[in-house]
Amino acid sequence: MKCQICGIDVAMPYSCPHCGGQFCSQHRLPENHTCPQISRARIQRQNTVEETITQTNNSGYNYSYNFNPQPTRTQRRNFSSFKELKHLGIAALLVIGIGFSIGLYSNMGSSASIWTLGMMSVFSVCLMASFLIHELAHKFTAQKRGMWAEFRLTLWGALFTLASVILPMKLIAPGAMMIKGTTDRRGILKISIAGPITNIIFALAFFALIVILPYTVTVSSSILQYSFVFAFVGYINAFMAVFNLIPFGVFDGYKIFSVDKKVWAAVFVPSLILLIYYGYWLFW
């Protein structure tokens, strides 16, 4: 049988479930053969995405995209709901708790207190800002493309993060940004890279701060003790960038690597260099 668009002979043609036409593999999609029922096809596809997002929320997986070479852009943009603000608030408190616990654990077993209350407060706020801005970068980039995006706590992620406030081992993963909608490869790239980019910017900013700080205050000033705090925040941001750029599984790095390997390398290499630098500055 011949394809109704290009006329090529096809032994086993694809039958469009919407218009009933027979097509080759290249023209099987409704968009590729100008299907007269394309609006119905898009509605059905959107319903499929909603089912996928429901499964996503239950499993804690970050993103679900419906790929389309010509993305459908919706006019309605849900910037923040009360439910999202509540989840963000709880996540922020959990991360702040992690920040204070790191300082408290660092002071244990030491005859002299290393972390003051002021240092722990600054560290906790910077840590919380790093986490929230990473997630919000994903959100605003997705919304800019007309997609639905809201932060949600995940059961196990929140429990493990809460346990980390008490335990020596730390895990900051109280939830994730849930995204629903239709986008193209360029959209996937932009949404996925937005989060790690914020961490790289934070790491660079704190790098500049710890370099400039000794030259702007007297050596005896107590402000110099915050150099360690800023270096630690920079280290965590560099780690967050490297970790999220892992090109496997559900990480941002897998989506970026799948779309454009050069872009992935362009963000992964600087974040790795920053991580090595901060690790050397702090631990050697």
PDB file of N, CA and C in Angstrom, residues 195-274:
ATOM      1  N   GLY A 195      18.058  25.165  36.285  1.00  0.00           N
ATOM      2  CA  GLY A 195      18.412  24.913  37.679  1.00  0.00           C
ATOM      3  C   GLY A 195      19.913  24.865  37.919  1.00  0.00           C
ATOM      4  N   PRO A 196      20.648  23.973  37.214  1.00  0.00           N
ATOM      5  CA  PRO A 196      22.104  23.925  37.414  1.00  0.00           C
ATOM      6  C   PRO A 196      22.809  25.249  37.144  1.00  0.00           C
ATOM      7  N   ILE A 197      22.297  26.033  36.191  1.00  0.00           N
ATOM      8  CA  ILE A 197      22.917  27.329  35.899  1.00  0.00           C
ATOM      9  C   ILE A 197      22.875  28.235  37.127  1.00  0.00           C
ATOM     10  N   THR A 198      21.755  28.219  37.870  1.00  0.00           N
ATOM     11  CA  THR A 198      21.667  29.056  39.072  1.00  0.00           C
ATOM     12  C   THR A 198      22.711  28.645  40.105  1.00  0.00           C
ATOM     13  N   ASN A 199      22.955  27.332  40.239  1.00  0.00           N
ATOM     14  CA  ASN A 199      23.966  26.864  41.187  1.00  0.00           C
ATOM     15  C   ASN A 199      25.372  27.270  40.764  1.00  0.00           C
ATOM     16  N   ILE A 200      25.636  27.247  39.454  1.00  0.00           N
ATOM     17  CA  ILE A 200      26.942  27.687  38.957  1.00  0.00           C
ATOM     18  C   ILE A 200      27.136  29.178  39.237  1.00  0.00           C
ATOM     19  N   ILE A 201      26.081  29.966  39.033  1.00  0.00           N
ATOM     20  CA  ILE A 201      26.160  31.404  39.303  1.00  0.00           C
ATOM     21  C   ILE A 201      26.425  31.652  40.790  1.00  0.00           C
ATOM     22  N   PHE A 202      25.719  30.918  41.660  1.00  0.00           N
ATOM     23  CA  PHE A 202      25.952  31.039  43.099  1.00  0.00           C
ATOM     24  C   PHE A 202      27.394  30.683  43.440  1.00  0.00           C
ATOM     25  N   ALA A 203      27.899  29.571  42.877  1.00  0.00           N
ATOM     26  CA  ALA A 203      29.262  29.129  43.175  1.00  0.00           C
ATOM     27  C   ALA A 203      30.282  30.174  42.739  1.00  0.00           C
ATOM     28  N   LEU A 204      30.063  30.780  41.579  1.00  0.00           N
ATOM     29  CA  LEU A 204      30.967  31.827  41.096  1.00  0.00           C
ATOM     30  C   LEU A 204      30.882  33.080  41.963  1.00  0.00           C
ATOM     31  N   ALA A 205      29.676  33.426  42.387  1.00  0.00           N
ATOM     32  CA  ALA A 205      29.492  34.624  43.213  1.00  0.00           C
ATOM     33  C   ALA A 205      30.200  34.478  44.552  1.00  0.00           C
ATOM     34  N   PHE A 206      30.079  33.307  45.182  1.00  0.00           N
ATOM     35  CA  PHE A 206      30.737  33.096  46.463  1.00  0.00           C
ATOM     36  C   PHE A 206      32.250  32.957  46.289  1.00  0.00           C
ATOM     37  N   PHE A 207      32.681  32.457  45.145  1.00  0.00           N
ATOM     38  CA  PHE A 207      34.114  32.423  44.844  1.00  0.00           C
ATOM     39  C   PHE A 207      34.674  33.850  44.817  1.00  0.00           C
ATOM     40  N   ALA A 208      33.963  34.744  44.128  1.00  0.00           N
ATOM     41  CA  ALA A 208      34.397  36.145  44.067  1.00  0.00           C
ATOM     42  C   ALA A 208      34.386  36.775  45.455  1.00  0.00           C
ATOM     43  N   LEU A 209      33.396  36.390  46.265  1.00  0.00           N
ATOM     44  CA  LEU A 209      33.266  36.974  47.598  1.00  0.00           C
ATOM     45  C   LEU A 209      34.436  36.591  48.500  1.00  0.00           C
ATOM     46  N   ILE A 210      34.827  35.322  48.484  1.00  0.00           N
ATOM     47  CA  ILE A 210      35.908  34.902  49.378  1.00  0.00           C
ATOM     48  C   ILE A 210      37.269  35.405  48.889  1.00  0.00           C
ATOM     49  N   VAL A 211      37.352  35.758  47.590  1.00  0.00           N
ATOM     50  CA  VAL A 211      38.594  36.336  47.071  1.00  0.00           C
ATOM     51  C   VAL A 211      38.687  37.811  47.441  1.00  0.00           C
ATOM     52  N   ILE A 212      37.569  38.525  47.358  1.00  0.00           N
ATOM     53  CA  ILE A 212      37.552  39.974  47.607  1.00  0.00           C
ATOM     54  C   ILE A 212      37.520  40.303  49.086  1.00  0.00           C
ATOM     55  N   LEU A 213      36.841  39.477  49.887  1.00  0.00           N
ATOM     56  CA  LEU A 213      36.595  39.795  51.298  1.00  0.00           C
ATOM     57  C   LEU A 213      37.861  40.143  52.088  1.00  0.00           C
ATOM     58  N   PRO A 214      38.955  39.383  51.991  1.00  0.00           N
ATOM     59  CA  PRO A 214      40.148  39.726  52.796  1.00  0.00           C
ATOM     60  C   PRO A 214      40.730  41.104  52.483  1.00  0.00           C
ATOM     61  N   TYR A 215      40.453  41.627  51.301  1.00  0.00           N
ATOM     62  CA  TYR A 215      41.006  42.919  50.905  1.00  0.00           C
ATOM     63  C   TYR A 215      40.085  44.090  51.255  1.00  0.00           C
ATOM     64  N   THR A 216      38.904  43.777  51.742  1.00  0.00           N
ATOM     65  CA  THR A 216      37.938  44.840  52.047  1.00  0.00           C
ATOM     66  C   THR A 216      37.730  45.033  53.542  1.00  0.00           C
ATOM     67  N   VAL A 217      38.255  44.113  54.360  1.00  0.00           N
ATOM     68  CA  VAL A 217      38.129  44.243  55.810  1.00  0.00           C
ATOM     69  C   VAL A 217      39.496  44.018  56.435  1.00  0.00           C
ATOM     70  N   THR A 218      39.642  44.432  57.680  1.00  0.00           N
ATOM     71  CA  THR A 218      40.918  44.225  58.375  1.00  0.00           C
ATOM     72  C   THR A 218      41.090  42.747  58.704  1.00  0.00           C
ATOM     73  N   VAL A 219      42.322  42.299  58.779  1.00  0.00           N
ATOM     74  CA  VAL A 219      42.606  40.889  59.022  1.00  0.00           C
ATOM     75  C   VAL A 219      42.034  40.436  60.356  1.00  0.00           C
ATOM     76  N   SER A 220      41.996  41.320  61.332  1.00  0.00           N
ATOM     77  CA  SER A 220      41.506  40.961  62.666  1.00  0.00           C
ATOM     78  C   SER A 220      39.987  40.982  62.760  1.00  0.00           C
ATOM     79  N   SER A 221      39.344  41.452  61.719  1.00  0.00           N
ATOM     80  CA  SER A 221      37.887  41.572  61.771  1.00  0.00           C
ATOM     81  C   SER A 221      37.229  40.205  61.839  1.00  0.00           C
ATOM     82  N   SER A 222      36.148  40.121  62.641  1.00  0.00           N
ATOM     83  CA  SER A 222      35.419  38.860  62.768  1.00  0.00           C
ATOM     84  C   SER A 222      34.675  38.497  61.492  1.00  0.00           C
ATOM     85  N   ILE A 223      34.555  39.471  60.584  1.00  0.00           N
ATOM     86  CA  ILE A 223      33.856  39.204  59.322  1.00  0.00           C
ATOM     87  C   ILE A 223      34.604  38.154  58.514  1.00  0.00           C
ATOM     88  N   LEU A 224      35.919  38.063  58.706  1.00  0.00           N
ATOM     89  CA  LEU A 224      36.711  37.102  57.941  1.00  0.00           C
ATOM     90  C   LEU A 224      36.306  35.660  58.207  1.00  0.00           C
ATOM     91  N   GLN A 225      35.707  35.395  59.373  1.00  0.00           N
ATOM     92  CA  GLN A 225      35.284  34.033  59.672  1.00  0.00           C
ATOM     93  C   GLN A 225      34.179  33.564  58.721  1.00  0.00           C
ATOM     94  N   TYR A 226      33.489  34.532  58.123  1.00  0.00           N
ATOM     95  CA  TYR A 226      32.428  34.164  57.190  1.00  0.00           C
ATOM     96  C   TYR A 226      32.984  33.690  55.847  1.00  0.00           C
ATOM     97  N   SER A 227      34.274  33.859  55.624  1.00  0.00           N
ATOM     98  CA  SER A 227      34.878  33.342  54.396  1.00  0.00           C
ATOM     99  C   SER A 227      34.669  31.838  54.309  1.00  0.00           C
ATOM    100  N   PHE A 228      34.799  31.162  55.450  1.00  0.00           N
ATOM    101  CA  PHE A 228      34.582  29.716  55.480  1.00  0.00           C
ATOM    102  C   PHE A 228      33.131  29.381  55.153  1.00  0.00           C
ATOM    103  N   VAL A 229      32.209  30.165  55.700  1.00  0.00           N
ATOM    104  CA  VAL A 229      30.781  29.938  55.445  1.00  0.00           C
ATOM    105  C   VAL A 229      30.485  30.102  53.959  1.00  0.00           C
ATOM    106  N   PHE A 230      30.990  31.186  53.364  1.00  0.00           N
ATOM    107  CA  PHE A 230      30.734  31.441  51.944  1.00  0.00           C
ATOM    108  C   PHE A 230      31.368  30.359  51.072  1.00  0.00           C
ATOM    109  N   ALA A 231      32.564  29.897  51.468  1.00  0.00           N
ATOM    110  CA  ALA A 231      33.225  28.830  50.714  1.00  0.00           C
ATOM    111  C   ALA A 231      32.412  27.543  50.793  1.00  0.00           C
ATOM    112  N   PHE A 232      31.835  27.274  51.969  1.00  0.00           N
ATOM    113  CA  PHE A 232      31.035  26.059  52.143  1.00  0.00           C
ATOM    114  C   PHE A 232      29.759  26.129  51.295  1.00  0.00           C
ATOM    115  N   VAL A 233      29.133  27.316  51.265  1.00  0.00           N
ATOM    116  CA  VAL A 233      27.933  27.484  50.424  1.00  0.00           C
ATOM    117  C   VAL A 233      28.308  27.327  48.943  1.00  0.00           C
ATOM    118  N   GLY A 234      29.446  27.902  48.553  1.00  0.00           N
ATOM    119  CA  GLY A 234      29.901  27.754  47.177  1.00  0.00           C
ATOM    120  C   GLY A 234      30.161  26.306  46.827  1.00  0.00           C
ATOM    121  N   TYR A 235      30.753  25.563  47.775  1.00  0.00           N
ATOM    122  CA  TYR A 235      31.023  24.141  47.563  1.00  0.00           C
ATOM    123  C   TYR A 235      29.728  23.360  47.357  1.00  0.00           C
ATOM    124  N   ILE A 236      28.728  23.634  48.190  1.00  0.00           N
ATOM    125  CA  ILE A 236      27.454  22.922  48.069  1.00  0.00           C
ATOM    126  C   ILE A 236      26.770  23.255  46.743  1.00  0.00           C
ATOM    127  N   ASN A 237      26.850  24.511  46.313  1.00  0.00           N
ATOM    128  CA  ASN A 237      26.259  24.874  45.027  1.00  0.00           C
ATOM    129  C   ASN A 237      26.968  24.184  43.874  1.00  0.00           C
ATOM    130  N   ALA A 238      28.298  24.123  43.932  1.00  0.00           N
ATOM    131  CA  ALA A 238      29.042  23.426  42.893  1.00  0.00           C
ATOM    132  C   ALA A 238      28.688  21.943  42.885  1.00  0.00           C
ATOM    133  N   PHE A 239      28.537  21.371  44.077  1.00  0.00           N
ATOM    134  CA  PHE A 239      28.141  19.961  44.180  1.00  0.00           C
ATOM    135  C   PHE A 239      26.742  19.743  43.608  1.00  0.00           C
ATOM    136  N   MET A 240      25.815  20.655  43.937  1.00  0.00           N
ATOM    137  CA  MET A 240      24.451  20.540  43.406  1.00  0.00           C
ATOM    138  C   MET A 240      24.449  20.586  41.884  1.00  0.00           C
ATOM    139  N   ALA A 241      25.276  21.455  41.305  1.00  0.00           N
ATOM    140  CA  ALA A 241      25.352  21.565  39.850  1.00  0.00           C
ATOM    141  C   ALA A 241      25.883  20.276  39.237  1.00  0.00           C
ATOM    142  N   VAL A 242      27.005  19.769  39.779  1.00  0.00           N
ATOM    143  CA  VAL A 242      27.600  18.532  39.256  1.00  0.00           C
ATOM    144  C   VAL A 242      26.630  17.366  39.412  1.00  0.00           C
ATOM    145  N   PHE A 243      26.010  17.266  40.588  1.00  0.00           N
ATOM    146  CA  PHE A 243      25.098  16.154  40.858  1.00  0.00           C
ATOM    147  C   PHE A 243      23.904  16.173  39.911  1.00  0.00           C
ATOM    148  N   ASN A 244      23.324  17.352  39.708  1.00  0.00           N
ATOM    149  CA  ASN A 244      22.152  17.450  38.828  1.00  0.00           C
ATOM    150  C   ASN A 244      22.511  17.279  37.354  1.00  0.00           C
ATOM    151  N   LEU A 245      23.785  17.466  37.018  1.00  0.00           N
ATOM    152  CA  LEU A 245      24.213  17.328  35.625  1.00  0.00           C
ATOM    153  C   LEU A 245      24.677  15.921  35.281  1.00  0.00           C
ATOM    154  N   ILE A 246      24.512  14.976  36.198  1.00  0.00           N
ATOM    155  CA  ILE A 246      24.820  13.584  35.883  1.00  0.00           C
ATOM    156  C   ILE A 246      23.947  13.153  34.701  1.00  0.00           C
ATOM    157  N   PRO A 247      24.558  12.652  33.614  1.00  0.00           N
ATOM    158  CA  PRO A 247      23.774  12.363  32.396  1.00  0.00           C
ATOM    159  C   PRO A 247      23.077  11.006  32.410  1.00  0.00           C
ATOM    160  N   PHE A 248      22.384  10.698  33.499  1.00  0.00           N
ATOM    161  CA  PHE A 248      21.682   9.426  33.617  1.00  0.00           C
ATOM    162  C   PHE A 248      20.360   9.634  34.336  1.00  0.00           C
ATOM    163  N   GLY A 249      19.470   8.655  34.176  1.00  0.00           N
ATOM    164  CA  GLY A 249      18.237   8.605  34.948  1.00  0.00           C
ATOM    165  C   GLY A 249      17.353   9.825  34.833  1.00  0.00           C
ATOM    166  N   VAL A 250      16.895  10.325  35.983  1.00  0.00           N
ATOM    167  CA  VAL A 250      15.936  11.435  36.028  1.00  0.00           C
ATOM    168  C   VAL A 250      16.624  12.781  36.228  1.00  0.00           C
ATOM    169  N   PHE A 251      17.946  12.796  36.207  1.00  0.00           N
ATOM    170  CA  PHE A 251      18.667  14.045  36.456  1.00  0.00           C
ATOM    171  C   PHE A 251      18.531  15.015  35.282  1.00  0.00           C
ATOM    172  N   ASP A 252      18.714  16.313  35.600  1.00  0.00           N
ATOM    173  CA  ASP A 252      18.689  17.337  34.563  1.00  0.00           C
ATOM    174  C   ASP A 252      19.745  17.049  33.495  1.00  0.00           C
ATOM    175  N   GLY A 253      20.880  16.524  33.927  1.00  0.00           N
ATOM    176  CA  GLY A 253      21.976  16.259  32.999  1.00  0.00           C
ATOM    177  C   GLY A 253      21.606  15.289  31.899  1.00  0.00           C
ATOM    178  N   TYR A 254      20.735  14.319  32.198  1.00  0.00           N
ATOM    179  CA  TYR A 254      20.331  13.354  31.171  1.00  0.00           C
ATOM    180  C   TYR A 254      19.542  14.036  30.058  1.00  0.00           C
ATOM    181  N   LYS A 255      18.643  14.937  30.438  1.00  0.00           N
ATOM    182  CA  LYS A 255      17.840  15.643  29.436  1.00  0.00           C
ATOM    183  C   LYS A 255      18.719  16.572  28.606  1.00  0.00           C
ATOM    184  N   ILE A 256      19.634  17.284  29.284  1.00  0.00           N
ATOM    185  CA  ILE A 256      20.527  18.201  28.570  1.00  0.00           C
ATOM    186  C   ILE A 256      21.438  17.432  27.629  1.00  0.00           C
ATOM    187  N   PHE A 257      22.029  16.336  28.125  1.00  0.00           N
ATOM    188  CA  PHE A 257      22.943  15.510  27.332  1.00  0.00           C
ATOM    189  C   PHE A 257      22.228  14.919  26.122  1.00  0.00           C
ATOM    190  N   SER A 258      20.972  14.523  26.287  1.00  0.00           N
ATOM    191  CA  SER A 258      20.204  13.924  25.194  1.00  0.00           C
ATOM    192  C   SER A 258      19.910  14.919  24.082  1.00  0.00           C
ATOM    193  N   VAL A 259      19.733  16.189  24.452  1.00  0.00           N
ATOM    194  CA  VAL A 259      19.396  17.212  23.464  1.00  0.00           C
ATOM    195  C   VAL A 259      20.650  17.790  22.815  1.00  0.00           C
ATOM    196  N   ASP A 260      21.639  18.144  23.636  1.00  0.00           N
ATOM    197  CA  ASP A 260      22.847  18.780  23.087  1.00  0.00           C
ATOM    198  C   ASP A 260      24.045  18.465  23.989  1.00  0.00           C
ATOM    199  N   LYS A 261      24.900  17.574  23.527  1.00  0.00           N
ATOM    200  CA  LYS A 261      26.050  17.139  24.319  1.00  0.00           C
ATOM    201  C   LYS A 261      27.050  18.271  24.535  1.00  0.00           C
ATOM    202  N   LYS A 262      27.198  19.168  23.570  1.00  0.00           N
ATOM    203  CA  LYS A 262      28.131  20.286  23.709  1.00  0.00           C
ATOM    204  C   LYS A 262      27.677  21.245  24.804  1.00  0.00           C
ATOM    205  N   VAL A 263      26.387  21.523  24.861  1.00  0.00           N
ATOM    206  CA  VAL A 263      25.858  22.393  25.919  1.00  0.00           C
ATOM    207  C   VAL A 263      26.062  21.733  27.274  1.00  0.00           C
ATOM    208  N   TRP A 264      25.818  20.417  27.333  1.00  0.00           N
ATOM    209  CA  TRP A 264      26.020  19.694  28.593  1.00  0.00           C
ATOM    210  C   TRP A 264      27.468  19.836  29.060  1.00  0.00           C
ATOM    211  N   ALA A 265      28.420  19.633  28.149  1.00  0.00           N
ATOM    212  CA  ALA A 265      29.836  19.747  28.504  1.00  0.00           C
ATOM    213  C   ALA A 265      30.192  21.168  28.928  1.00  0.00           C
ATOM    214  N   ALA A 266      29.551  22.160  28.284  1.00  0.00           N
ATOM    215  CA  ALA A 266      29.855  23.563  28.571  1.00  0.00           C
ATOM    216  C   ALA A 266      29.427  23.965  29.975  1.00  0.00           C
ATOM    217  N   VAL A 267      28.451  23.280  30.558  1.00  0.00           N
ATOM    218  CA  VAL A 267      28.033  23.598  31.929  1.00  0.00           C
ATOM    219  C   VAL A 267      28.618  22.615  32.934  1.00  0.00           C
ATOM    220  N   PHE A 268      28.862  21.379  32.510  1.00  0.00           N
ATOM    221  CA  PHE A 268      29.382  20.373  33.443  1.00  0.00           C
ATOM    222  C   PHE A 268      30.839  20.641  33.810  1.00  0.00           C
ATOM    223  N   VAL A 269      31.666  20.959  32.820  1.00  0.00           N
ATOM    224  CA  VAL A 269      33.096  21.163  33.078  1.00  0.00           C
ATOM    225  C   VAL A 269      33.352  22.311  34.057  1.00  0.00           C
ATOM    226  N   PRO A 270      32.747  23.505  33.869  1.00  0.00           N
ATOM    227  CA  PRO A 270      32.972  24.584  34.852  1.00  0.00           C
ATOM    228  C   PRO A 270      32.488  24.227  36.252  1.00  0.00           C
ATOM    229  N   SER A 271      31.351  23.527  36.339  1.00  0.00           N
ATOM    230  CA  SER A 271      30.840  23.159  37.661  1.00  0.00           C
ATOM    231  C   SER A 271      31.774  22.159  38.340  1.00  0.00           C
ATOM    232  N   LEU A 272      32.372  21.255  37.559  1.00  0.00           N
ATOM    233  CA  LEU A 272      33.319  20.295  38.130  1.00  0.00           C
ATOM    234  C   LEU A 272      34.592  20.997  38.601  1.00  0.00           C
ATOM    235  N   ILE A 273      35.070  21.959  37.820  1.00  0.00           N
ATOM    236  CA  ILE A 273      36.251  22.729  38.212  1.00  0.00           C
ATOM    237  C   ILE A 273      35.982  23.488  39.514  1.00  0.00           C
ATOM    238  N   LEU A 274      34.807  24.100  39.618  1.00  0.00           N
ATOM    239  CA  LEU A 274      34.445  24.821  40.840  1.00  0.00           C
ATOM    240  C   LEU A 274      34.368  23.876  42.039  1.00  0.00           C
TER     241      LEU A 274
END
